[in-house]
């Protein structure tokens, strides 16, 4: 059994899709499928139930996934320990970031960190914050940037960025002309939100409930730019952090301040008591200085 076949299998499970896993591991889908068939042949088991539309593991697949995570974790730690013998930041750091956070912050992180530490590769894993937490806890991702709060008994947390939410509407919307809007005024609006894999989903629903109503959610997506397109098409409103507005078309979308707005607080997390490579410690120090946290 080759480690790369096991790694491809774990990526398929994590992304929940052959297509997404192939795209994020930079191999073709036929190559990925061939690798998994080879793994099944060597282990003499079927890893996926192929009679269902949704990707689902067999009992054997569940066992292979859990043990595979442990095997790859031990292999990665061996490499890390050997790299640290020479006390140089080298190797690959897997950093998990939800797409919205990645869009706003990862390009600057990659550019500036890459200049300072050219021998360290940052491997980006883009998934929802809840999924990122799970991967950090399992040791599949070294560092995660997620939406706070989270369970601090499992993670070491470095505060990262804090900013307020704004109301995003089409420029023709009646609320777009307001100087500020109370969340209670959104009770009759149609909402467009990130899907349930994202921490922002629950955060917005929670604040709506505090304001006395259950939001009417018409669309959910995993992509911030699709959410923006739906708002541009006058299909609903959304609440997003202020900084993402710089990426949108101001002719189609207007932002309006909220009275007593929800806050978007991000944190950099690592798993408690897990050995941190010199490269990971260097990245954490870099983030702390770069964003003055």
PDB file of C-alpha atoms in Angstrom, residues 9-264:
ATOM      1  CA  UNK A   9      -8.585   8.509  -0.188  1.00  0.00           C
ATOM      2  CA  UNK A  10      -8.557  10.746   2.908  1.00  0.00           C
ATOM      3  CA  UNK A  11      -8.789  13.863   0.737  1.00  0.00           C
ATOM      4  CA  UNK A  12     -11.883  12.453  -1.031  1.00  0.00           C
ATOM      5  CA  UNK A  13     -13.541  11.819   2.344  1.00  0.00           C
ATOM      6  CA  UNK A  14     -12.614  15.269   3.668  1.00  0.00           C
ATOM      7  CA  UNK A  15     -13.926  17.106   0.628  1.00  0.00           C
ATOM      8  CA  UNK A  16     -16.924  14.795   0.220  1.00  0.00           C
ATOM      9  CA  UNK A  17     -16.381  14.706  -3.528  1.00  0.00           C
ATOM     10  CA  UNK A  18     -14.056  13.117  -6.082  1.00  0.00           C
ATOM     11  CA  UNK A  19     -14.189  16.295  -8.175  1.00  0.00           C
ATOM     12  CA  UNK A  20     -13.229  18.644  -5.319  1.00  0.00           C
ATOM     13  CA  UNK A  21     -10.534  16.285  -4.037  1.00  0.00           C
ATOM     14  CA  UNK A  22      -8.988  15.985  -7.511  1.00  0.00           C
ATOM     15  CA  UNK A  23      -8.981  19.771  -7.932  1.00  0.00           C
ATOM     16  CA  UNK A  24      -7.384  20.372  -4.540  1.00  0.00           C
ATOM     17  CA  UNK A  25      -4.735  17.662  -4.912  1.00  0.00           C
ATOM     18  CA  UNK A  26      -3.926  18.829  -8.465  1.00  0.00           C
ATOM     19  CA  UNK A  27      -4.473  15.473 -10.146  1.00  0.00           C
ATOM     20  CA  UNK A  28      -7.040  14.364 -12.707  1.00  0.00           C
ATOM     21  CA  UNK A  29     -10.208  12.646 -11.590  1.00  0.00           C
ATOM     22  CA  UNK A  30      -9.408   9.454 -13.570  1.00  0.00           C
ATOM     23  CA  UNK A  31      -6.018   9.286 -11.811  1.00  0.00           C
ATOM     24  CA  UNK A  32      -7.720   9.731  -8.443  1.00  0.00           C
ATOM     25  CA  UNK A  33     -10.287   7.029  -9.195  1.00  0.00           C
ATOM     26  CA  UNK A  34      -7.548   4.655 -10.352  1.00  0.00           C
ATOM     27  CA  UNK A  35      -5.610   5.286  -7.127  1.00  0.00           C
ATOM     28  CA  UNK A  36      -8.637   4.457  -4.968  1.00  0.00           C
ATOM     29  CA  UNK A  37      -9.454   1.301  -6.943  1.00  0.00           C
ATOM     30  CA  UNK A  38      -5.840   0.226  -6.428  1.00  0.00           C
ATOM     31  CA  UNK A  39      -6.177   0.837  -2.686  1.00  0.00           C
ATOM     32  CA  UNK A  40      -9.408  -1.174  -2.557  1.00  0.00           C
ATOM     33  CA  UNK A  41      -7.779  -4.013  -4.483  1.00  0.00           C
ATOM     34  CA  UNK A  42      -4.771  -4.126  -2.143  1.00  0.00           C
ATOM     35  CA  UNK A  43      -6.937  -4.021   0.992  1.00  0.00           C
ATOM     36  CA  UNK A  44      -9.537  -6.377  -0.525  1.00  0.00           C
ATOM     37  CA  UNK A  45     -12.457  -4.181   0.574  1.00  0.00           C
ATOM     38  CA  UNK A  46     -14.857  -1.625  -0.885  1.00  0.00           C
ATOM     39  CA  UNK A  47     -14.317   1.819   0.619  1.00  0.00           C
ATOM     40  CA  UNK A  48     -17.425   3.600  -0.701  1.00  0.00           C
ATOM     41  CA  UNK A  49     -21.060   2.615  -1.112  1.00  0.00           C
ATOM     42  CA  UNK A  50     -21.538   3.113  -4.835  1.00  0.00           C
ATOM     43  CA  UNK A  51     -25.302   2.577  -4.798  1.00  0.00           C
ATOM     44  CA  UNK A  52     -25.981   6.024  -3.299  1.00  0.00           C
ATOM     45  CA  UNK A  53     -25.739   9.437  -4.927  1.00  0.00           C
ATOM     46  CA  UNK A  54     -24.100  11.004  -1.891  1.00  0.00           C
ATOM     47  CA  UNK A  55     -20.567   9.876  -1.121  1.00  0.00           C
ATOM     48  CA  UNK A  56     -20.815   7.417   1.758  1.00  0.00           C
ATOM     49  CA  UNK A  57     -18.199   5.225   3.385  1.00  0.00           C
ATOM     50  CA  UNK A  58     -18.663   1.504   3.953  1.00  0.00           C
ATOM     51  CA  UNK A  59     -17.862   0.070   7.370  1.00  0.00           C
ATOM     52  CA  UNK A  60     -14.457  -0.913   6.009  1.00  0.00           C
ATOM     53  CA  UNK A  61     -14.027   2.591   4.602  1.00  0.00           C
ATOM     54  CA  UNK A  62     -14.665   4.095   8.045  1.00  0.00           C
ATOM     55  CA  UNK A  63     -11.916   1.921   9.540  1.00  0.00           C
ATOM     56  CA  UNK A  64      -9.450   2.720   6.758  1.00  0.00           C
ATOM     57  CA  UNK A  65     -10.175   6.443   7.105  1.00  0.00           C
ATOM     58  CA  UNK A  66      -9.622   6.538  10.889  1.00  0.00           C
ATOM     59  CA  UNK A  67      -6.458   4.442  10.760  1.00  0.00           C
ATOM     60  CA  UNK A  68      -5.216   6.253   7.655  1.00  0.00           C
ATOM     61  CA  UNK A  69      -5.419   9.594   9.468  1.00  0.00           C
ATOM     62  CA  UNK A  70      -3.258   8.147  12.253  1.00  0.00           C
ATOM     63  CA  UNK A  71      -0.738   6.693   9.792  1.00  0.00           C
ATOM     64  CA  UNK A  72      -0.319   9.918   7.828  1.00  0.00           C
ATOM     65  CA  UNK A  73      -0.191  11.933  11.043  1.00  0.00           C
ATOM     66  CA  UNK A  74       2.676   9.794  12.333  1.00  0.00           C
ATOM     67  CA  UNK A  75       4.489  10.063   8.995  1.00  0.00           C
ATOM     68  CA  UNK A  76       4.151  13.853   8.957  1.00  0.00           C
ATOM     69  CA  UNK A  77       5.363  14.134  12.543  1.00  0.00           C
ATOM     70  CA  UNK A  78       8.438  12.021  11.728  1.00  0.00           C
ATOM     71  CA  UNK A  79       9.351  14.418   8.915  1.00  0.00           C
ATOM     72  CA  UNK A  80       8.734  17.391  11.193  1.00  0.00           C
ATOM     73  CA  UNK A  81      10.962  16.065  13.962  1.00  0.00           C
ATOM     74  CA  UNK A  82      13.805  15.422  11.530  1.00  0.00           C
ATOM     75  CA  UNK A  83      13.465  18.905  10.029  1.00  0.00           C
ATOM     76  CA  UNK A  84      13.636  20.419  13.499  1.00  0.00           C
ATOM     77  CA  UNK A  85      17.004  18.776  14.157  1.00  0.00           C
ATOM     78  CA  UNK A  86      18.600  21.519  12.091  1.00  0.00           C
ATOM     79  CA  UNK A  87      16.270  24.181  13.566  1.00  0.00           C
ATOM     80  CA  UNK A  88      15.304  25.661  10.206  1.00  0.00           C
ATOM     81  CA  UNK A  89      11.782  26.515   9.054  1.00  0.00           C
ATOM     82  CA  UNK A  90      11.355  24.076   6.184  1.00  0.00           C
ATOM     83  CA  UNK A  91       8.693  21.733   4.870  1.00  0.00           C
ATOM     84  CA  UNK A  92       4.963  22.091   4.290  1.00  0.00           C
ATOM     85  CA  UNK A  93       2.361  23.610   6.612  1.00  0.00           C
ATOM     86  CA  UNK A  94      -1.262  22.676   5.983  1.00  0.00           C
ATOM     87  CA  UNK A  95      -3.360  25.704   6.816  1.00  0.00           C
ATOM     88  CA  UNK A  96      -7.144  25.412   6.892  1.00  0.00           C
ATOM     89  CA  UNK A  97      -9.152  28.513   6.002  1.00  0.00           C
ATOM     90  CA  UNK A  98     -12.829  29.040   5.125  1.00  0.00           C
ATOM     91  CA  UNK A  99     -13.174  30.543   1.606  1.00  0.00           C
ATOM     92  CA  UNK A 100     -14.218  34.023   2.775  1.00  0.00           C
ATOM     93  CA  UNK A 101     -11.269  34.291   5.160  1.00  0.00           C
ATOM     94  CA  UNK A 102      -8.960  32.878   2.497  1.00  0.00           C
ATOM     95  CA  UNK A 103     -10.079  35.480  -0.035  1.00  0.00           C
ATOM     96  CA  UNK A 104      -9.431  38.339   2.355  1.00  0.00           C
ATOM     97  CA  UNK A 105      -6.230  37.307   4.083  1.00  0.00           C
ATOM     98  CA  UNK A 106      -4.440  34.336   2.518  1.00  0.00           C
ATOM     99  CA  UNK A 107      -2.869  36.149  -0.484  1.00  0.00           C
ATOM    100  CA  UNK A 108      -1.091  38.605   1.824  1.00  0.00           C
ATOM    101  CA  UNK A 109      -0.069  35.826   4.220  1.00  0.00           C
ATOM    102  CA  UNK A 110       1.312  33.663   1.406  1.00  0.00           C
ATOM    103  CA  UNK A 111       3.171  36.541  -0.253  1.00  0.00           C
ATOM    104  CA  UNK A 112       4.824  38.018   2.835  1.00  0.00           C
ATOM    105  CA  UNK A 113       5.540  34.725   4.586  1.00  0.00           C
ATOM    106  CA  UNK A 114       6.905  33.268   1.339  1.00  0.00           C
ATOM    107  CA  UNK A 115       9.357  36.143   1.004  1.00  0.00           C
ATOM    108  CA  UNK A 116      10.607  35.733   4.550  1.00  0.00           C
ATOM    109  CA  UNK A 117      10.670  31.916   4.576  1.00  0.00           C
ATOM    110  CA  UNK A 118      11.057  30.595   1.008  1.00  0.00           C
ATOM    111  CA  UNK A 119      11.761  27.029   2.178  1.00  0.00           C
ATOM    112  CA  UNK A 120       8.325  26.652   3.768  1.00  0.00           C
ATOM    113  CA  UNK A 121       5.321  25.773   1.596  1.00  0.00           C
ATOM    114  CA  UNK A 122       1.837  26.778   2.730  1.00  0.00           C
ATOM    115  CA  UNK A 123      -0.735  24.225   1.571  1.00  0.00           C
ATOM    116  CA  UNK A 124      -4.204  25.772   1.632  1.00  0.00           C
ATOM    117  CA  UNK A 125      -7.245  23.699   2.611  1.00  0.00           C
ATOM    118  CA  UNK A 126     -10.465  25.648   1.953  1.00  0.00           C
ATOM    119  CA  UNK A 127     -13.481  24.325   3.830  1.00  0.00           C
ATOM    120  CA  UNK A 128     -16.093  25.639   6.264  1.00  0.00           C
ATOM    121  CA  UNK A 129     -14.902  26.676   9.731  1.00  0.00           C
ATOM    122  CA  UNK A 130     -16.637  23.737  11.426  1.00  0.00           C
ATOM    123  CA  UNK A 131     -14.852  21.293   9.135  1.00  0.00           C
ATOM    124  CA  UNK A 132     -11.537  23.081   9.675  1.00  0.00           C
ATOM    125  CA  UNK A 133     -11.914  22.690  13.453  1.00  0.00           C
ATOM    126  CA  UNK A 134     -12.423  18.952  12.971  1.00  0.00           C
ATOM    127  CA  UNK A 135      -9.343  18.607  10.751  1.00  0.00           C
ATOM    128  CA  UNK A 136      -7.138  20.540  13.190  1.00  0.00           C
ATOM    129  CA  UNK A 137      -8.390  18.362  16.044  1.00  0.00           C
ATOM    130  CA  UNK A 138      -7.609  15.197  14.063  1.00  0.00           C
ATOM    131  CA  UNK A 139      -4.149  16.491  13.137  1.00  0.00           C
ATOM    132  CA  UNK A 140      -4.854  16.566   9.402  1.00  0.00           C
ATOM    133  CA  UNK A 141      -4.331  20.327   9.306  1.00  0.00           C
ATOM    134  CA  UNK A 142      -1.521  22.034  11.222  1.00  0.00           C
ATOM    135  CA  UNK A 143      -3.092  25.465  11.607  1.00  0.00           C
ATOM    136  CA  UNK A 144      -6.632  26.737  11.134  1.00  0.00           C
ATOM    137  CA  UNK A 145      -8.043  30.248  10.868  1.00  0.00           C
ATOM    138  CA  UNK A 146     -11.654  30.079  12.029  1.00  0.00           C
ATOM    139  CA  UNK A 147     -14.544  32.096  13.429  1.00  0.00           C
ATOM    140  CA  UNK A 148     -14.609  32.398  17.220  1.00  0.00           C
ATOM    141  CA  UNK A 149     -15.764  31.336  19.723  1.00  0.00           C
ATOM    142  CA  UNK A 150     -14.800  27.660  19.794  1.00  0.00           C
ATOM    143  CA  UNK A 151     -14.032  25.064  22.456  1.00  0.00           C
ATOM    144  CA  UNK A 152     -10.765  26.285  23.973  1.00  0.00           C
ATOM    145  CA  UNK A 153     -10.261  22.999  25.833  1.00  0.00           C
ATOM    146  CA  UNK A 154      -9.174  21.391  22.553  1.00  0.00           C
ATOM    147  CA  UNK A 155      -7.251  24.210  20.892  1.00  0.00           C
ATOM    148  CA  UNK A 156      -4.651  26.849  21.532  1.00  0.00           C
ATOM    149  CA  UNK A 157      -6.119  30.074  20.159  1.00  0.00           C
ATOM    150  CA  UNK A 158      -4.373  33.169  18.840  1.00  0.00           C
ATOM    151  CA  UNK A 159      -6.841  36.068  18.268  1.00  0.00           C
ATOM    152  CA  UNK A 160      -6.516  37.280  14.695  1.00  0.00           C
ATOM    153  CA  UNK A 161      -8.990  39.851  13.340  1.00  0.00           C
ATOM    154  CA  UNK A 162     -12.142  41.467  14.712  1.00  0.00           C
ATOM    155  CA  UNK A 163     -14.600  43.547  12.693  1.00  0.00           C
ATOM    156  CA  UNK A 164     -18.301  44.275  12.471  1.00  0.00           C
ATOM    157  CA  UNK A 165     -20.940  42.813  10.192  1.00  0.00           C
ATOM    158  CA  UNK A 166     -22.719  45.031   7.680  1.00  0.00           C
ATOM    159  CA  UNK A 167     -26.002  44.694   5.811  1.00  0.00           C
ATOM    160  CA  UNK A 168     -25.499  43.931   2.089  1.00  0.00           C
ATOM    161  CA  UNK A 169     -28.371  44.777  -0.257  1.00  0.00           C
ATOM    162  CA  UNK A 170     -28.909  45.669  -3.886  1.00  0.00           C
ATOM    163  CA  UNK A 171     -28.398  49.401  -4.448  1.00  0.00           C
ATOM    164  CA  UNK A 172     -32.126  49.743  -5.290  1.00  0.00           C
ATOM    165  CA  UNK A 173     -33.271  48.200  -2.004  1.00  0.00           C
ATOM    166  CA  UNK A 174     -35.175  50.551   0.315  1.00  0.00           C
ATOM    167  CA  UNK A 175     -32.835  49.756   3.216  1.00  0.00           C
ATOM    168  CA  UNK A 176     -29.818  50.793   1.109  1.00  0.00           C
ATOM    169  CA  UNK A 177     -30.827  54.429   1.649  1.00  0.00           C
ATOM    170  CA  UNK A 178     -30.757  54.155   5.461  1.00  0.00           C
ATOM    171  CA  UNK A 179     -27.871  55.522   7.526  1.00  0.00           C
ATOM    172  CA  UNK A 180     -28.133  52.491   9.810  1.00  0.00           C
ATOM    173  CA  UNK A 181     -30.456  49.507  10.193  1.00  0.00           C
ATOM    174  CA  UNK A 182     -31.586  47.567  13.233  1.00  0.00           C
ATOM    175  CA  UNK A 183     -31.561  43.788  12.770  1.00  0.00           C
ATOM    176  CA  UNK A 184     -35.261  43.761  13.785  1.00  0.00           C
ATOM    177  CA  UNK A 185     -36.004  45.618  10.535  1.00  0.00           C
ATOM    178  CA  UNK A 186     -34.859  42.534   8.592  1.00  0.00           C
ATOM    179  CA  UNK A 187     -37.610  40.260   9.907  1.00  0.00           C
ATOM    180  CA  UNK A 188     -39.535  40.326   6.618  1.00  0.00           C
ATOM    181  CA  UNK A 189     -36.475  40.116   4.366  1.00  0.00           C
ATOM    182  CA  UNK A 190     -35.242  37.119   2.384  1.00  0.00           C
ATOM    183  CA  UNK A 191     -31.770  36.017   3.497  1.00  0.00           C
ATOM    184  CA  UNK A 192     -28.888  34.538   1.513  1.00  0.00           C
ATOM    185  CA  UNK A 193     -26.382  32.814   3.795  1.00  0.00           C
ATOM    186  CA  UNK A 194     -23.368  30.542   3.849  1.00  0.00           C
ATOM    187  CA  UNK A 195     -24.425  26.922   4.282  1.00  0.00           C
ATOM    188  CA  UNK A 196     -24.476  25.001   7.564  1.00  0.00           C
ATOM    189  CA  UNK A 197     -20.835  23.952   7.283  1.00  0.00           C
ATOM    190  CA  UNK A 198     -19.864  27.553   7.966  1.00  0.00           C
ATOM    191  CA  UNK A 199     -19.818  29.212  11.380  1.00  0.00           C
ATOM    192  CA  UNK A 200     -21.314  32.403   9.893  1.00  0.00           C
ATOM    193  CA  UNK A 201     -24.540  30.487   9.209  1.00  0.00           C
ATOM    194  CA  UNK A 202     -25.275  29.861  12.886  1.00  0.00           C
ATOM    195  CA  UNK A 203     -23.882  33.236  13.950  1.00  0.00           C
ATOM    196  CA  UNK A 204     -26.353  35.198  11.812  1.00  0.00           C
ATOM    197  CA  UNK A 205     -29.324  32.987  12.724  1.00  0.00           C
ATOM    198  CA  UNK A 206     -28.471  33.408  16.410  1.00  0.00           C
ATOM    199  CA  UNK A 207     -28.481  37.206  16.145  1.00  0.00           C
ATOM    200  CA  UNK A 208     -31.759  37.187  14.233  1.00  0.00           C
ATOM    201  CA  UNK A 209     -33.349  35.051  16.954  1.00  0.00           C
ATOM    202  CA  UNK A 210     -32.076  37.479  19.597  1.00  0.00           C
ATOM    203  CA  UNK A 211     -33.826  40.216  17.629  1.00  0.00           C
ATOM    204  CA  UNK A 212     -37.062  38.229  17.867  1.00  0.00           C
ATOM    205  CA  UNK A 213     -37.410  36.435  14.523  1.00  0.00           C
ATOM    206  CA  UNK A 214     -36.354  33.363  12.573  1.00  0.00           C
ATOM    207  CA  UNK A 215     -34.728  34.486   9.302  1.00  0.00           C
ATOM    208  CA  UNK A 216     -36.352  33.449   6.040  1.00  0.00           C
ATOM    209  CA  UNK A 217     -33.461  31.772   4.211  1.00  0.00           C
ATOM    210  CA  UNK A 218     -33.974  31.456   0.464  1.00  0.00           C
ATOM    211  CA  UNK A 219     -30.479  30.442  -0.642  1.00  0.00           C
ATOM    212  CA  UNK A 220     -27.390  28.916   0.936  1.00  0.00           C
ATOM    213  CA  UNK A 221     -23.942  28.666  -0.632  1.00  0.00           C
ATOM    214  CA  UNK A 222     -20.351  27.787   0.195  1.00  0.00           C
ATOM    215  CA  UNK A 223     -19.017  30.657  -1.963  1.00  0.00           C
ATOM    216  CA  UNK A 224     -19.091  34.319  -0.941  1.00  0.00           C
ATOM    217  CA  UNK A 225     -18.976  35.486  -4.579  1.00  0.00           C
ATOM    218  CA  UNK A 226     -22.128  33.499  -5.423  1.00  0.00           C
ATOM    219  CA  UNK A 227     -23.850  35.068  -2.420  1.00  0.00           C
ATOM    220  CA  UNK A 228     -22.840  38.471  -3.806  1.00  0.00           C
ATOM    221  CA  UNK A 229     -24.228  37.561  -7.234  1.00  0.00           C
ATOM    222  CA  UNK A 230     -27.565  36.557  -5.710  1.00  0.00           C
ATOM    223  CA  UNK A 231     -27.760  39.857  -3.826  1.00  0.00           C
ATOM    224  CA  UNK A 232     -26.900  41.680  -7.079  1.00  0.00           C
ATOM    225  CA  UNK A 233     -29.784  39.837  -8.754  1.00  0.00           C
ATOM    226  CA  UNK A 234     -32.183  41.221  -6.091  1.00  0.00           C
ATOM    227  CA  UNK A 235     -32.893  37.731  -4.730  1.00  0.00           C
ATOM    228  CA  UNK A 236     -32.282  38.654  -1.109  1.00  0.00           C
ATOM    229  CA  UNK A 237     -30.057  40.368   1.440  1.00  0.00           C
ATOM    230  CA  UNK A 238     -27.125  39.123   3.473  1.00  0.00           C
ATOM    231  CA  UNK A 239     -24.945  40.016   6.449  1.00  0.00           C
ATOM    232  CA  UNK A 240     -21.199  39.850   5.917  1.00  0.00           C
ATOM    233  CA  UNK A 241     -18.046  41.357   7.436  1.00  0.00           C
ATOM    234  CA  UNK A 242     -17.276  44.887   6.268  1.00  0.00           C
ATOM    235  CA  UNK A 243     -13.933  44.120   4.594  1.00  0.00           C
ATOM    236  CA  UNK A 244     -15.361  41.795   1.906  1.00  0.00           C
ATOM    237  CA  UNK A 245     -17.170  44.770   0.341  1.00  0.00           C
ATOM    238  CA  UNK A 246     -13.891  45.829  -1.283  1.00  0.00           C
ATOM    239  CA  UNK A 247     -14.212  42.733  -3.515  1.00  0.00           C
ATOM    240  CA  UNK A 248     -17.753  43.575  -4.702  1.00  0.00           C
ATOM    241  CA  UNK A 249     -19.316  45.787  -7.359  1.00  0.00           C
ATOM    242  CA  UNK A 250     -20.457  49.014  -5.623  1.00  0.00           C
ATOM    243  CA  UNK A 251     -22.793  49.768  -8.532  1.00  0.00           C
ATOM    244  CA  UNK A 252     -24.854  46.682  -7.736  1.00  0.00           C
ATOM    245  CA  UNK A 253     -24.388  46.187  -3.989  1.00  0.00           C
ATOM    246  CA  UNK A 254     -24.704  48.669  -1.123  1.00  0.00           C
ATOM    247  CA  UNK A 255     -23.533  48.148   2.440  1.00  0.00           C
ATOM    248  CA  UNK A 256     -25.340  49.699   5.382  1.00  0.00           C
ATOM    249  CA  UNK A 257     -24.162  49.791   9.014  1.00  0.00           C
ATOM    250  CA  UNK A 258     -26.097  47.789  11.585  1.00  0.00           C
ATOM    251  CA  UNK A 259     -27.086  49.143  14.976  1.00  0.00           C
ATOM    252  CA  UNK A 260     -25.353  47.039  17.632  1.00  0.00           C
ATOM    253  CA  UNK A 261     -23.845  44.821  14.898  1.00  0.00           C
ATOM    254  CA  UNK A 262     -22.693  41.222  15.311  1.00  0.00           C
ATOM    255  CA  UNK A 263     -18.905  41.004  15.432  1.00  0.00           C
ATOM    256  CA  UNK A 264     -16.765  38.772  13.237  1.00  0.00           C
TER     257      UNK A 264
END
